[in-house]
XYZ file of C-alpha atoms in Angstrom:
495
model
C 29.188 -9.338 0.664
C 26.924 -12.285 -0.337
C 23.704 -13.350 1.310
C 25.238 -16.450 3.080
C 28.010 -14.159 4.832
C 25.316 -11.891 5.779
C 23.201 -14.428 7.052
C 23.979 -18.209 9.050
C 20.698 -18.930 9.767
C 19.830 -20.826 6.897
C 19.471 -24.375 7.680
C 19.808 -27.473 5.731
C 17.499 -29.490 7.807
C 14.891 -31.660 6.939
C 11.505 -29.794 6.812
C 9.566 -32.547 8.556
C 11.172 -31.814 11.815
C 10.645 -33.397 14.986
C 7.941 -31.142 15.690
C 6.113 -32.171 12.836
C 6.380 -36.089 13.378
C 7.031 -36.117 17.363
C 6.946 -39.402 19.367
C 4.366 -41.609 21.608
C 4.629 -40.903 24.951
C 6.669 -37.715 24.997
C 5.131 -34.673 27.651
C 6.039 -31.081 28.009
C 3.800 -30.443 30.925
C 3.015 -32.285 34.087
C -0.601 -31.423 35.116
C -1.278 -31.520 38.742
C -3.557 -34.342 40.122
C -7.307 -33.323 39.894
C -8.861 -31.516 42.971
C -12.527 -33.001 42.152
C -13.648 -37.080 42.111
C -12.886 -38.097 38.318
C -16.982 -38.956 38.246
C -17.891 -35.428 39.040
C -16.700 -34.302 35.577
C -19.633 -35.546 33.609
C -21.429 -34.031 35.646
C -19.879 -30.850 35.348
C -18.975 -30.558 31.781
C -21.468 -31.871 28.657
C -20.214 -35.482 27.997
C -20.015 -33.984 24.743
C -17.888 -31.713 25.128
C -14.879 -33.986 26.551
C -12.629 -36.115 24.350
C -9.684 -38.327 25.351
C -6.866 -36.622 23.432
C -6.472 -34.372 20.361
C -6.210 -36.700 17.258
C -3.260 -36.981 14.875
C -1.758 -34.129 16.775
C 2.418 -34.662 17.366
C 3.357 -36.034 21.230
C 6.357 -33.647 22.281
C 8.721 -32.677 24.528
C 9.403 -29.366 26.376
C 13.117 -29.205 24.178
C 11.292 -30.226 20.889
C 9.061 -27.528 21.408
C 11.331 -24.596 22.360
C 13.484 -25.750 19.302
C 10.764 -25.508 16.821
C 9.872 -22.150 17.715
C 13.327 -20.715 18.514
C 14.690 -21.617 14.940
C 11.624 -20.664 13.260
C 11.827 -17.160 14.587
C 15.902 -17.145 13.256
C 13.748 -17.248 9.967
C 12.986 -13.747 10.290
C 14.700 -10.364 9.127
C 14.519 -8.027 11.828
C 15.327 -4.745 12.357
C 17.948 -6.247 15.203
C 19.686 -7.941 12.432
C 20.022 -5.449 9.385
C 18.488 -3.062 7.538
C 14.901 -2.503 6.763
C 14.671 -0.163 3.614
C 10.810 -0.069 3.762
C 10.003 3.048 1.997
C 7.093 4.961 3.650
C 7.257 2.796 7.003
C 10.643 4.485 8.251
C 11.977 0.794 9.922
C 14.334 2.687 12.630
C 15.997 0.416 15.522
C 13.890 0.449 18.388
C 16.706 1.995 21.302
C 16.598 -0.578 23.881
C 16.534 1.708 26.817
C 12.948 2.200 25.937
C 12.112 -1.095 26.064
C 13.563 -1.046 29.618
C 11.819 2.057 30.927
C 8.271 1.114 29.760
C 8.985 -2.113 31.549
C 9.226 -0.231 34.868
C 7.040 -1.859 37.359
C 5.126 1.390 37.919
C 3.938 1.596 34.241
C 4.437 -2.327 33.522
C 1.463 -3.111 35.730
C -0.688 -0.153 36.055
C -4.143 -1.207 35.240
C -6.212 1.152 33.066
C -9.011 1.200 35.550
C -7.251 2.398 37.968
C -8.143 6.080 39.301
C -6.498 9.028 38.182
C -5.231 9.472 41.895
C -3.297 6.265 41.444
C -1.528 6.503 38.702
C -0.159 10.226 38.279
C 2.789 9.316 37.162
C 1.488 7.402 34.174
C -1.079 10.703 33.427
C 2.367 12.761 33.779
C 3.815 10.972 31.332
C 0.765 11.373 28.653
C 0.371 14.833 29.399
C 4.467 15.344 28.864
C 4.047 13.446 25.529
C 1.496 15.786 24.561
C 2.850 18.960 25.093
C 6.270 17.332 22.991
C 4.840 16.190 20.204
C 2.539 19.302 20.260
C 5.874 21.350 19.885
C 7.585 19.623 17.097
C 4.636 19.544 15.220
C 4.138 23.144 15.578
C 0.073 22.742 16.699
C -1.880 23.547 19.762
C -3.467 20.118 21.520
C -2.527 16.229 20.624
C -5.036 13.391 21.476
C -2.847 9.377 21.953
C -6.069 7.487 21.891
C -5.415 6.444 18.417
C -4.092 2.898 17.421
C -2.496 3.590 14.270
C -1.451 5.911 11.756
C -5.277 4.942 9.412
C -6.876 5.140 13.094
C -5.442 8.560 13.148
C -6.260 9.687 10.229
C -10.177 8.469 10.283
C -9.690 10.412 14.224
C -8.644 13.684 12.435
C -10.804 13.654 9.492
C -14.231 12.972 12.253
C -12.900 15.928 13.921
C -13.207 17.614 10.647
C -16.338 17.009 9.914
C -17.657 17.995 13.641
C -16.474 21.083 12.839
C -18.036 21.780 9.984
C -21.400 19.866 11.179
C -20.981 22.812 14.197
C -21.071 25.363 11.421
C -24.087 23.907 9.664
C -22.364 21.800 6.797
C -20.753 18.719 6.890
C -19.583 18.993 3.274
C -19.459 16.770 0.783
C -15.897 15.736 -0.152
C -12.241 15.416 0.474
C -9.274 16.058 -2.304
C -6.473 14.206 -1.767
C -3.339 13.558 -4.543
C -2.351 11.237 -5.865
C 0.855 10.876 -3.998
C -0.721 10.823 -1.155
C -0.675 7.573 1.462
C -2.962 4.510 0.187
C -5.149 4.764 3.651
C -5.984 8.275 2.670
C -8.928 7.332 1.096
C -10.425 4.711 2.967
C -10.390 6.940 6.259
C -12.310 9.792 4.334
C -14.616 7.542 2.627
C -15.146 5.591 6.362
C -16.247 8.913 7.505
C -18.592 9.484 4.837
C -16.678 11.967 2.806
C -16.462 10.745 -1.361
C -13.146 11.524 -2.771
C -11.645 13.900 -5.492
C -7.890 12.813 -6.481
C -6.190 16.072 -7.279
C -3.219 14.847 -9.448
C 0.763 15.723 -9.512
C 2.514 17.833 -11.475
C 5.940 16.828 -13.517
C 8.083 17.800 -10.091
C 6.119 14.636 -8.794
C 3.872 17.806 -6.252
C 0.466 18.880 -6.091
C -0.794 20.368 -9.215
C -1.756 23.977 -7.938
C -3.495 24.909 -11.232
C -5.409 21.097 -11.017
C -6.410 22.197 -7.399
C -7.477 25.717 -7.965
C -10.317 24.686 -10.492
C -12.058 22.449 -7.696
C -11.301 23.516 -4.589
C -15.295 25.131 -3.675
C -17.521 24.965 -0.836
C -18.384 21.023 -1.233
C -14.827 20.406 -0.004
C -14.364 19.662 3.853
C -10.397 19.159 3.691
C -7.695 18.343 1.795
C -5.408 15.226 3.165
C -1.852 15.840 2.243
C 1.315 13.372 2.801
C 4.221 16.463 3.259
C 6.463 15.305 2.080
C 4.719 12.909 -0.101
C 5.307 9.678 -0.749
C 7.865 10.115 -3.871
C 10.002 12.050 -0.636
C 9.319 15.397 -2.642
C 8.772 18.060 -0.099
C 5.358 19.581 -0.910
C 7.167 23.556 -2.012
C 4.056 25.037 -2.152
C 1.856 23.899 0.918
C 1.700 26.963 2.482
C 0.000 28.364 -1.243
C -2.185 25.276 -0.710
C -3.403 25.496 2.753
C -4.175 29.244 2.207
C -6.335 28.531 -0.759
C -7.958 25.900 1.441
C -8.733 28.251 4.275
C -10.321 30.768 1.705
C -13.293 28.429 0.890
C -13.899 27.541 4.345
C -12.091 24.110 4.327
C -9.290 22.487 6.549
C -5.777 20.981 5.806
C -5.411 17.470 7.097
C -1.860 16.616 6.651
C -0.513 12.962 6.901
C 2.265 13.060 9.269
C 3.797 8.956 8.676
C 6.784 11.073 6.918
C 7.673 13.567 10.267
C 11.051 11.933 10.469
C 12.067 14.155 7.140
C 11.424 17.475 8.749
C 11.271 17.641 12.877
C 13.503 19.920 14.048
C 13.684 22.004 10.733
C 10.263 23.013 9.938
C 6.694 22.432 11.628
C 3.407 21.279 10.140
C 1.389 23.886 11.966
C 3.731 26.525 10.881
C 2.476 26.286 7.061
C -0.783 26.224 7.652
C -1.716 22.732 8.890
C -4.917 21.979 10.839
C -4.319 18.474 12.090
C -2.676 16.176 11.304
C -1.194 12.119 13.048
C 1.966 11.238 14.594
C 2.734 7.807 13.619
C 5.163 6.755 16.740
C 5.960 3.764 15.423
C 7.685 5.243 12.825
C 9.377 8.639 13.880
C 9.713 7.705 17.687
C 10.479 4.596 17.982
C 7.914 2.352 19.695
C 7.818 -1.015 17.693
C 6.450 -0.804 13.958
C 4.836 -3.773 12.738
C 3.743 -7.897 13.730
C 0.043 -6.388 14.145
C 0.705 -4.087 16.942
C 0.601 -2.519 19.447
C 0.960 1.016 17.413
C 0.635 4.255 18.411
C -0.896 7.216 16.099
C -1.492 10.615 17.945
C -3.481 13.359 16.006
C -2.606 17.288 16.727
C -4.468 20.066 15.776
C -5.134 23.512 16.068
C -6.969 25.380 18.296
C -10.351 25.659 16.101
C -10.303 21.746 16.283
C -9.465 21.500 19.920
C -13.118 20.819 21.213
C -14.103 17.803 19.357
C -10.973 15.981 20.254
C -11.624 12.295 22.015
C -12.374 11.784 25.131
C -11.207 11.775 28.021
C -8.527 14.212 27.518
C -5.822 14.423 30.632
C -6.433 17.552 32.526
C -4.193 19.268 35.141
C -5.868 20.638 38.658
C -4.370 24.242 39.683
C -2.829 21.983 42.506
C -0.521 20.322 39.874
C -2.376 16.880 40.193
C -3.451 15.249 36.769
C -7.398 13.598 36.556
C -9.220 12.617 33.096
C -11.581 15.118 31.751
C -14.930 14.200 30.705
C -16.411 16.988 30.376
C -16.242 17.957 26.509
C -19.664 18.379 25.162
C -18.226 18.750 21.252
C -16.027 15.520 21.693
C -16.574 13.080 18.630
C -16.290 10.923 21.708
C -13.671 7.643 22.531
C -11.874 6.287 19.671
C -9.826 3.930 21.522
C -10.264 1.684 24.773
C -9.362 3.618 27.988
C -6.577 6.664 26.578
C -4.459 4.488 23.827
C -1.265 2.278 23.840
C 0.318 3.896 27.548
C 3.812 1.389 26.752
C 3.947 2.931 23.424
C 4.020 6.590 24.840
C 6.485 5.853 27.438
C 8.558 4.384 24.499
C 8.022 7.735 22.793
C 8.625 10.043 25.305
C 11.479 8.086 26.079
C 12.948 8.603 23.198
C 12.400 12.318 22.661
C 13.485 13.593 25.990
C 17.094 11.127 25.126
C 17.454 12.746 22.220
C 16.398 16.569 23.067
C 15.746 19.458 20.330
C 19.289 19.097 18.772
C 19.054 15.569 18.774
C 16.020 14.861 16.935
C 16.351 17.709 14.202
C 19.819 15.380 13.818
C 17.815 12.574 13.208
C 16.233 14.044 10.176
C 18.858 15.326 9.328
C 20.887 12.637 8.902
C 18.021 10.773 7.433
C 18.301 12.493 4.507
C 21.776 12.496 4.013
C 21.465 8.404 3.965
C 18.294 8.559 1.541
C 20.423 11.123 -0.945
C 23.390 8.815 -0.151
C 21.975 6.000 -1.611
C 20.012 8.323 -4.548
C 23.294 9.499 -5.842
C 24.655 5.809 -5.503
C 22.208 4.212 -7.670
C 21.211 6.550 -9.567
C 21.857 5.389 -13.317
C 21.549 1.612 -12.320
C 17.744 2.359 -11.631
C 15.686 4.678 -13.120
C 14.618 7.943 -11.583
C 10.851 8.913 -12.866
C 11.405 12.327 -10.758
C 13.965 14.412 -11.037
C 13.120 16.798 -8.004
C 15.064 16.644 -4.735
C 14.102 14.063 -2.103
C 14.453 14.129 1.088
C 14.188 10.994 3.578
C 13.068 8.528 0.461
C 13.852 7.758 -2.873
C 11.396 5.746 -5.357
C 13.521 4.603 -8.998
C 11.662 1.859 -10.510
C 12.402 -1.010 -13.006
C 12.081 0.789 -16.418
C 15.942 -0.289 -16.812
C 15.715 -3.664 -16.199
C 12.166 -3.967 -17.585
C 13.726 -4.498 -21.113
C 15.233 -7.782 -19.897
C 11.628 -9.160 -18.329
C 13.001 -8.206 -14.825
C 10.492 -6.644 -12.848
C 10.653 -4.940 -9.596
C 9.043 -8.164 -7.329
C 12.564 -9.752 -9.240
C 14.756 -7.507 -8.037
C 13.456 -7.376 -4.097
C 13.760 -11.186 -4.301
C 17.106 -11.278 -5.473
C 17.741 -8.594 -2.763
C 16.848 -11.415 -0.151
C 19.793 -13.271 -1.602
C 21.910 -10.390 -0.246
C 20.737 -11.266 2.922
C 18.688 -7.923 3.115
C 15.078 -7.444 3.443
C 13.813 -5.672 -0.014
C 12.567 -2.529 0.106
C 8.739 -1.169 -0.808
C 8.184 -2.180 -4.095
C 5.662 -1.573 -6.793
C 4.277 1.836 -4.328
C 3.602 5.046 -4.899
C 1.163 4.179 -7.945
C 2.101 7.183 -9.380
C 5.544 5.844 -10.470
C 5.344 2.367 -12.103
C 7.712 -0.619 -10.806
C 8.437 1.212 -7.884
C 11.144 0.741 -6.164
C 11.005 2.891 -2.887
C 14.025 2.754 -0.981
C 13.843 4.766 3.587
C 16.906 4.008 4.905
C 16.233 6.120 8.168
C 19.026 7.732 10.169
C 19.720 4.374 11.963
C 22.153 3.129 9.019
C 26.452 3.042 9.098
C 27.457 3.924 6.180
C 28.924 0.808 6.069
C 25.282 -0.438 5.815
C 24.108 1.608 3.521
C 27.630 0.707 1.366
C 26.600 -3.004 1.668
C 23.237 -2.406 0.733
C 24.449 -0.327 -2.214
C 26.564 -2.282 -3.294
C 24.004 -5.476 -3.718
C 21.707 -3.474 -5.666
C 24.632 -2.669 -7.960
C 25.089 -5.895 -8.486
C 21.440 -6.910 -9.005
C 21.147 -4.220 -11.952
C 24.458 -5.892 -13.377
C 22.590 -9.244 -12.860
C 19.444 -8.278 -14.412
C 21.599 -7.164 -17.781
C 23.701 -10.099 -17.670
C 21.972 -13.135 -16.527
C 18.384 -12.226 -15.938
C 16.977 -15.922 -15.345
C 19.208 -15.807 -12.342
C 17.329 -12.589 -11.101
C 13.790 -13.731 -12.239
C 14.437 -16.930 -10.113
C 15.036 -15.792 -6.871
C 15.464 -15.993 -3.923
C 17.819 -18.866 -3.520
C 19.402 -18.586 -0.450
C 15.851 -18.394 1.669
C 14.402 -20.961 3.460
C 11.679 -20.750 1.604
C 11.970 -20.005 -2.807
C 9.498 -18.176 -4.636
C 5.886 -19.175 -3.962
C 2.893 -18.450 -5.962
C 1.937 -15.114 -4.162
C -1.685 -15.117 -5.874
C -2.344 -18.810 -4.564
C -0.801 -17.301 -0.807
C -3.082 -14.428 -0.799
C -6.332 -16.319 -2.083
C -5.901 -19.859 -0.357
C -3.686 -19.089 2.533
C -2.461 -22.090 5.067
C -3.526 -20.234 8.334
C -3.071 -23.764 10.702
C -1.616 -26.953 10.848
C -2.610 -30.099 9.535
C -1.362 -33.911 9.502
C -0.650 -35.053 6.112
């Protein structure tokens, strides 16, 4: 299937639009007559301060304006229109009966300053949330103040350090592989921890050996992505955490990867101290355009009193208030108790979907992932051989030989009309190409998408200019990404 039957939205339509160039004299609003003497205003408002219009600025209509905005956002990929191999981000359609429940006009338009007494429903629904995502993750309390996955991770790793602050020592550092999740690092160095990389082994795991010779009292935690970002389930983690444990430190494991394993195994059940809930990823609640996210951190009991505060408490009478009173708390981490329309989302989801349902969803995760593994596999090279379970990572070492690179091949991808998938991550494996199809995919889909890669590799061989000089279907071709990043256009000017 080729890009243009995939896609109609590409326009051939002249870039200075009317929006751009508008006309004298055209309105979109109607402002109502003013309600003080035209005279008053200087003395109101600095002289200054006022100006007669906004200079070389377009005149437009209401139409010209809903046009311009309306096709630029048919620009887009969206997970509504295809898929969204992202590996690492797990891009899953958002079911829109969520959308329709957190729209509800008790939770639409509850005000976070309301009293607990007024909004018990809302406190319900956290506390429900809780005790769920407490269960599949196998650990003994949950905090939703955080924002984000990193925000969850920098909430879990403070926690960590209270603890060991309570027992006299902060500690000194953190180990974390090197196949570990890129925000790993900043969130223990944020929290003044300096960092040890522990590296991986030829499976593409943690190097127990590595790890034995510098795992000592200095160390506050380990972070670990399980499984890790090459989709390698981490065998050994419950050798790991117990070597951990026996010099006095914690296991912090990164939990953006839950969507390979809930339902069939449980972080706290191999050893696990805390770890985040990303649930924009594995439940759900819209991932990405800056937010709102959601990132809950669980833990075990041992970490239970320096969780944030307020945590939702229930009165012996059944009623729901917020609780305060937690003298080891490392204290708020998040206006008011964290993004309420993203836990509705999330408990929406999981109650939908029940026990059976969501070990399903991983399981069928991985069935697409290994789908497309065995599918490609020989077009792309495979640095690992070990078996993966919701992501695969090849990289460009085939197509390398002909100057295509893995940014060439994503590009190309776009051509397909499908957005390319994470590309030149984890660092461990160079030219990247990591492919999360999620459990939302036909195979159909996942056939299409297939079958455009195949054709990409046969591309690169055969005609590699064609590859190196995509896209060519987009509205907009390849740009000079160093220029973008450095000197970006963040507003509009006249020419």
């Amino acid at each position: 299937m080729s890009g243009n039957e995939r896609i109609s939205t590409h326009f051939s339509l002249n870039e200075r639009l009317v929006f751009e160039e508008g006309s004298e004299g055209r309105r979109a609003f109607d402002l109502p007559a003013l309600d003080v003497p035209a005279k008053d205003i200087g003395a109101l408002i600095e002289p200054s301060l006022l100006r007669e219009g906004i200079q070389d600025m377009p005149e437009l209509s209401e139409v010209d304006v809903i046009r311009h905005f309306t096709r630029l956002s048919t620009w887009n990929y969206h997970i509504d229109l295809g898929l969204y191999p992202l590996g690492s981000c797990t891009m899953k359609y958002n079911p829109k009966i969520n959308e329709r429940v957190a729209r509800l006009e008790g939770f639409a338009v509850a005000h976070p300053y309301m009293p607990a007494n007024a909004i018990q429903g809302a406190l319900e629904v956290q506390k429900t949330l809780e005790a769920c995502l407490a269960e599949i993750s196998g650990m003994d309390a949950v905090t939703l103040q955080p924002a984000a996955g990193a925000h969850g991770e920098l909430t879990g790793i403070l926690m960590i350090r209270a603890y060991h602050e309570s027992r006299g020592n902060p500690r000194k550092k953190i180990l974390i592989p090197d196949s570990a999740h890129g925000t790993n690092p900043a969130s223990a160095a944020i929290s003044g921890y300096s960092v040890e990389t522990i590296p991986s082994n030829k499976r593409g795991t943690v190097d127990l050996d590595e790890l034995r010779g510098v795992v000592n009292e200095d160390v506050a935690a380990i972070m670990i992505t399980n499984p890790n970002t090459l989709g390698v389930f981490e065998s050994e983690i419950a050798e790991i955490a117990e070597l951990l444990h026996s010099h006095g430190a914690l296991v912090y494991m990164d939990g953006a990867n839950l969507n390979a394993m809930m339902g069939m195994t449980r972080p706290g059940d191999f050893g696990i101290d805390v770890l985040h809930i990303n649930l924009h990823k594995t439940f759900t609640t819209p991932h990405g355009g800056g937010g709102p996210g959601a990132g809950p951190v669980a833990v075990k009991k041992i970490l239970e009193p320096y969780l944030p505060y307020p945590v939702v408490g229930k009165e012996s009478n059944g009623g729901y208030f917020f609780d305060y009173g937690r003298p080891h708390s490392i204290g708020k981490v998040k206006a008011y108790n964290g993004q309420f329309g993203m836990h509705v989302r999330a408990l929406c989801y999981i109650l939908a979907n029940g026990p059976e349902g969501l070990k399903e969803v991983s399981e069928v995760a991985v069935l697409n992932a290994n789908y497309i593994r065995a599918k490609l596999k020989g077009a792309y090279a495979l640095e690992y051989e070990s078996p993966t379970l919701h992501e695969v990572v090849f990289s460009d070492q085939l197509q390398a030989g002909n100057e295509v690179h893995v940014w060439d091949i994503g590009k190309r991808l776009m051509d397909y009309g499908f957005h390319p998938p994470t590309v030149s991550f984890p660092l461990i494996v160079s030219g990247a190409i990591m492919i999360e199809p999620t459990e939302t995919e036909s195979k159909q889909e996942l056939d299409a998408f297939i079958d455009a890669m195949l054709k990409i590799a046969r591309e690169a061989d055969e005609k590699p200019e064609l590859v190196k000089s995509a896209p060519h279907t987009t509205r907009i071709g390849r740009i000079d990404e160093a220029a973008a990043a450095r000197k970006p256009i963040l507003r509009w000017r006249p020419d």
